[in-house]
XYZ file of C-alpha atoms in Angstrom:
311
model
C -50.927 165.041 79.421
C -53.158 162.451 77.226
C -53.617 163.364 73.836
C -56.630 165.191 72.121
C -59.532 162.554 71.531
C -59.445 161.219 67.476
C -63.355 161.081 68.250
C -65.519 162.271 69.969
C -69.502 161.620 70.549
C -72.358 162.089 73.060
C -75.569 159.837 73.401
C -78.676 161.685 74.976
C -81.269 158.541 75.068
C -83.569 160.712 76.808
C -83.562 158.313 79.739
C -81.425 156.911 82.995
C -78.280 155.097 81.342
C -77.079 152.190 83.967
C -73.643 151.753 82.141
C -71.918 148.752 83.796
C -75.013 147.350 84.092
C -75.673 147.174 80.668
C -71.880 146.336 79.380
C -70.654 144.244 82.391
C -71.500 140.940 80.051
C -68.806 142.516 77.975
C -66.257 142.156 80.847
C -64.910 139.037 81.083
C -63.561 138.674 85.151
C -62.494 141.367 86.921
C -58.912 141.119 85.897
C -60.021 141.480 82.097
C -57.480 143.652 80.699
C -59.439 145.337 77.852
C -61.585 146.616 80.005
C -61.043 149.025 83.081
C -62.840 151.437 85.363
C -60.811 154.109 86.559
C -62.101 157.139 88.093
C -65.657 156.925 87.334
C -64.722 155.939 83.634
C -65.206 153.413 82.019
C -62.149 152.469 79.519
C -62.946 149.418 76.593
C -59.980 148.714 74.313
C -61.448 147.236 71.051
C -60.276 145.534 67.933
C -62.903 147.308 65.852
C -63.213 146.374 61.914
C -61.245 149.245 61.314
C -58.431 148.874 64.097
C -57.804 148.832 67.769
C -59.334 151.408 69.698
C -59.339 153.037 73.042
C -63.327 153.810 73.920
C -63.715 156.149 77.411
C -67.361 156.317 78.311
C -68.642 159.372 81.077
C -72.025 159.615 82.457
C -73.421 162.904 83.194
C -76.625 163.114 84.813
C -79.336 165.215 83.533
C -83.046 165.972 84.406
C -84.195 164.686 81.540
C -81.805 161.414 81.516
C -78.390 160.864 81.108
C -75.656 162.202 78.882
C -72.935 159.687 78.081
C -69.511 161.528 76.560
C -67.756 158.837 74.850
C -64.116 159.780 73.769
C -62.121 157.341 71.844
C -58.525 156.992 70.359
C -56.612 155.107 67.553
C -57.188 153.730 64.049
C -60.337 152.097 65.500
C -61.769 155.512 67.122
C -64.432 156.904 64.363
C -66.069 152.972 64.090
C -66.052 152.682 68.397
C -67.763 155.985 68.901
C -70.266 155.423 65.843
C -70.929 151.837 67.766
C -71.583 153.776 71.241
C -75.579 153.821 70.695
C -76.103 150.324 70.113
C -73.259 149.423 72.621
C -75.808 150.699 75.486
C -78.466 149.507 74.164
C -80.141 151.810 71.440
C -81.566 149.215 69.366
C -83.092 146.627 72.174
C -86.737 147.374 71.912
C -88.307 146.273 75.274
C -91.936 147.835 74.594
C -93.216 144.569 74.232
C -92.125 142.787 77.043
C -94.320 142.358 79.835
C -93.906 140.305 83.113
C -96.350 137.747 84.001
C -98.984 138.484 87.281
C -97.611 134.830 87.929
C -93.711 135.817 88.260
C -93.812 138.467 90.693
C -90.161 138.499 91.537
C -89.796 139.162 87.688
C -91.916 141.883 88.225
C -90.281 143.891 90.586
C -87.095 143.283 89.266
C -88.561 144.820 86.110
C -89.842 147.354 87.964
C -86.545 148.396 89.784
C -84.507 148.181 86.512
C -86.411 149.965 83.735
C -84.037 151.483 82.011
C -81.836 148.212 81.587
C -81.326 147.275 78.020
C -79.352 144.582 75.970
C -75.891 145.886 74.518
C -74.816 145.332 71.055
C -70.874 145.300 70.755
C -70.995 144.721 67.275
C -67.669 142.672 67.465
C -68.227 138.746 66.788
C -64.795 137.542 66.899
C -64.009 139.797 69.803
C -66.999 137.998 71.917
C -66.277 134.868 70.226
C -63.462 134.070 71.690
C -63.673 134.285 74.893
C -67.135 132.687 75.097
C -65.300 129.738 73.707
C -62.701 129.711 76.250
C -65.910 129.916 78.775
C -67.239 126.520 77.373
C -67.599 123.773 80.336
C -65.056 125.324 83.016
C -65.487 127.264 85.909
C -65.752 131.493 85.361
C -62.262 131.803 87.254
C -60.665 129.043 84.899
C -61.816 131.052 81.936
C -61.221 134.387 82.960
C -57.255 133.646 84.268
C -56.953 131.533 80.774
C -58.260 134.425 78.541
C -56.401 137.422 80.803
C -52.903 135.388 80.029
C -53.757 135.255 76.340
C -54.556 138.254 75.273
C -51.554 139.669 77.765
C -48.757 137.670 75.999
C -50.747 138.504 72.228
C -52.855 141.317 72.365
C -51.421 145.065 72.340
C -51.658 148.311 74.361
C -54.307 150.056 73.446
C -53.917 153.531 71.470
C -53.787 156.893 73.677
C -54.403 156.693 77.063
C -55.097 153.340 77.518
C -51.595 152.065 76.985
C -51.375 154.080 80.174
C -53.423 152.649 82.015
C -52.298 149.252 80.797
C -55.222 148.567 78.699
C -55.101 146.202 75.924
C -56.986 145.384 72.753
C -57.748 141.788 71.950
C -55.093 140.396 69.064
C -56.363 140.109 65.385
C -57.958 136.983 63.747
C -53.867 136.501 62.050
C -52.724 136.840 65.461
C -55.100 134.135 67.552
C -54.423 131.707 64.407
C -50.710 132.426 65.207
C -51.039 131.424 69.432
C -49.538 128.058 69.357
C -51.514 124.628 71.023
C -48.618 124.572 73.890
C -49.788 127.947 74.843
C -53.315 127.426 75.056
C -52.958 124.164 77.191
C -50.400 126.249 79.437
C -53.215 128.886 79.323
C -55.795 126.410 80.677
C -57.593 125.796 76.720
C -57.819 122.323 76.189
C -57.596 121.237 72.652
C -60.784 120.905 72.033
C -61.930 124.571 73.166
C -58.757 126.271 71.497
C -59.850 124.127 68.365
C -63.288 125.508 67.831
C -61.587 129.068 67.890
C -59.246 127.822 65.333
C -61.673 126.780 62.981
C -63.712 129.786 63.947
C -61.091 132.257 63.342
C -60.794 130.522 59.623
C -64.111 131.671 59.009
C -63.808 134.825 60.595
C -64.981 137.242 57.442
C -68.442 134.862 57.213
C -69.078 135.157 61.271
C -68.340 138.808 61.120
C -71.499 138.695 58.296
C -73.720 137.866 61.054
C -74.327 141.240 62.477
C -76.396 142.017 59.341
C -78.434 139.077 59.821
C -81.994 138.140 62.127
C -80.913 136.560 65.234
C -81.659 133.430 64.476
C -80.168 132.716 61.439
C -77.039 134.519 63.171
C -77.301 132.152 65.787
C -77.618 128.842 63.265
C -74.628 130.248 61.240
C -72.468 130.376 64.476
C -73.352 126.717 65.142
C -72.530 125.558 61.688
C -69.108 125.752 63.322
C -67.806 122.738 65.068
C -68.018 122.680 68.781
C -69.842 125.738 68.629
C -73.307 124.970 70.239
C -76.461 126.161 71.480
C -75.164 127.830 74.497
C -72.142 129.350 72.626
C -74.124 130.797 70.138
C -76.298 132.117 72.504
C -73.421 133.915 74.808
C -71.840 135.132 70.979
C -75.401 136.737 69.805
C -76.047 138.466 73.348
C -72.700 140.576 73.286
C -72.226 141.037 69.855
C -75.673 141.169 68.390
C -77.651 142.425 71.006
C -80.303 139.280 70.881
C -82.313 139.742 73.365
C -84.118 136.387 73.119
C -80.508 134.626 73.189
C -81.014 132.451 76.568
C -78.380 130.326 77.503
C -79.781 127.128 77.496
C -76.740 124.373 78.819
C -75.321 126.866 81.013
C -74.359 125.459 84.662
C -76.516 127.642 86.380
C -78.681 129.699 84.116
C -81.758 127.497 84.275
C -81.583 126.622 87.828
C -81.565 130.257 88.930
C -84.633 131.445 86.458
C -86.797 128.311 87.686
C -86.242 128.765 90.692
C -87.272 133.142 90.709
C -90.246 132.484 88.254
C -91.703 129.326 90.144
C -89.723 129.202 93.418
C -88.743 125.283 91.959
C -85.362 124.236 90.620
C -85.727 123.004 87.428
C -83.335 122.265 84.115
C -83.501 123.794 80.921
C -86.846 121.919 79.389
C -88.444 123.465 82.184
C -86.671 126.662 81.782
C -87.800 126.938 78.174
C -91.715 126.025 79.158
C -91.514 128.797 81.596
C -90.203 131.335 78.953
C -92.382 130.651 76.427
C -94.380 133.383 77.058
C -91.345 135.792 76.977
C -90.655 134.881 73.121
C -88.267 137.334 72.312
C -87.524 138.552 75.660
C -86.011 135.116 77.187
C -82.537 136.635 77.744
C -83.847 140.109 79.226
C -85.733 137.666 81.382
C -82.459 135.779 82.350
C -80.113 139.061 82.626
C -82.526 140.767 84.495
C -82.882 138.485 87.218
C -78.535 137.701 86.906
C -78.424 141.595 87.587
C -80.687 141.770 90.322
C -78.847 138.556 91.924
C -82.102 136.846 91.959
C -82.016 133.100 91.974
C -81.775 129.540 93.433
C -79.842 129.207 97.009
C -76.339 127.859 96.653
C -76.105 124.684 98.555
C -73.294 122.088 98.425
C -69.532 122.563 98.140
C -68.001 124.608 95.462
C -66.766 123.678 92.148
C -63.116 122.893 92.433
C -60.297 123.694 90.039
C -58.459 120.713 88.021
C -55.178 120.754 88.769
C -53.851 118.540 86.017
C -52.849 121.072 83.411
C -49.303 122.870 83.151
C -49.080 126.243 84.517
């Protein structure tokens, strides 16, 4: 029998709560192993500021919204279920954000997703890394290179999670520790597992930016080498919450929002033009339309995989 909870909490928002909706950016591939769905729960294991942390979230439906039970475990627990209201989305203010007459796929997509909101996680290094190991591959690359590192250096999570083989991310002394053979044999090339590096020596000013307006969160993040516009951006959506945090230099991103607003393919200056009006919206434009699996039409083959590193 699992233990007793260390905390517990509930979050009444008063409204519909689409959980994996809101945290799936939080999930990095399928296989991620700090986070799980088992049963209708949702399981997070967390390397909070104050220790790892096994997070369960429930939601209970209600007739006047949902309830979400959130349960958590370890030295981590009282800081993950403190973190639960932002996590879903308790400080994204979408009041302002209206959809243009002249983007009516926007608007319906808006329409059929109301209640969506942008999560805060709260955890820079956490989403930091990652992101990183996201920069200029392929989403299966990165996910099978992050899933083998934080397997062979992360930890079981506390309570139940280490049953359910969940594991928490390692610490900032434990990344600097992961040595360059095993990133390359990961799939990191030097360059990616280099910007961590220096990240991670900087960790205590990064973690700084959650205090901070998104932009100058954003500009402190790039005063890192090799960490750019696009990284930032990925870094202030998860952690902060940044709702204006587009992803400008992603592979697809601007292709598939050019494409739903003006039915055009276009690349990011174009992508920007047409966003304009969404100042401080851009990303719940973009993460909208990625949840609704509105975008361009694939055409052409498939990227394929390099097959020159070790395995």
């Amino acid at each position: 029998m699992s233990a007793a909870p260390d905390e517990r909490t509930t979050y009444a928002p008063g409204r519909p709560v689409p959980l994996l909706a809101i945290i799936g950016p939080l999930r990095h591939g399928a296989g991620d192993p700090t986070f799980r769905s088992v049963d209708g729960s949702t399981w997070l294991g967390q390397r909070t500021p104050e220790g790892p942390a096994t997070l369960r979230l429930d939601v209970r439906r209600a007739a006047d919204g949902d309830v979400v039970e959130a349960a958590a475990w370890g030295p981590g627990a009282r800081w993950a279920v403190a973190q639960v209201p932002e996590l879903l989305g308790d400080r994204d203010d979408p009041s302002g954000f209206v959809p243009a007459p002249e983007h009516p796929e926007l608007r319906r997509v808006h329409r059929e997703r109301p209640h969506w909101r942008v999560p805060r996680s709260g955890l820079v290094v956490s989403e930091l890394v990652p992101v990183v190991v996201e920069q200029r591959v392929t989403g299966r690359q990165a996910f099978q290179a992050y899933r083998r590192l934080v397997r062979g250096y992360g930890e079981p999570a506390p309570g139940p999670g280490a049953d359910l083989g969940l594991l928490v991310q390692p610490t900032v002394a434990q990344w600097r520790r992961v040595p360059s053979w095993v990133w390359l044999r990961a799939g990191v090339d030097a360059q990616r597992a280099d910007t961590v590096m220096r990240a991670l020596a900087v960790a205590p000013r990064l973690a700084e930016i959650t205090g901070l307006a998104p932009a100058d969160a954003r500009r402190r993040l790039r005063l890192v080498p090799g960490i750019g516009v696009w990284t930032a951006a990925e870094i202030a959506q998860r952690a902060l919450g940044d709702a204006d945090a587009v992803s400008v230099g992603d592979y697809h991103v601007a292709k598939h929002v050019t494409h739903a607003l003006e039915g055009v393919v276009g690349d990011d200056a174009r992508m920007l033009e047409l966003l304009r009006p969404y100042a401080g919206h851009r990303f719940r434009v973009q993460r909208l339309l990625e949840t609704a699996g509105v975008g361009a039409p694939r055409r052409g083959p498939r990227i394929t995989l390099p097959t020159h590193l070790p395995q």
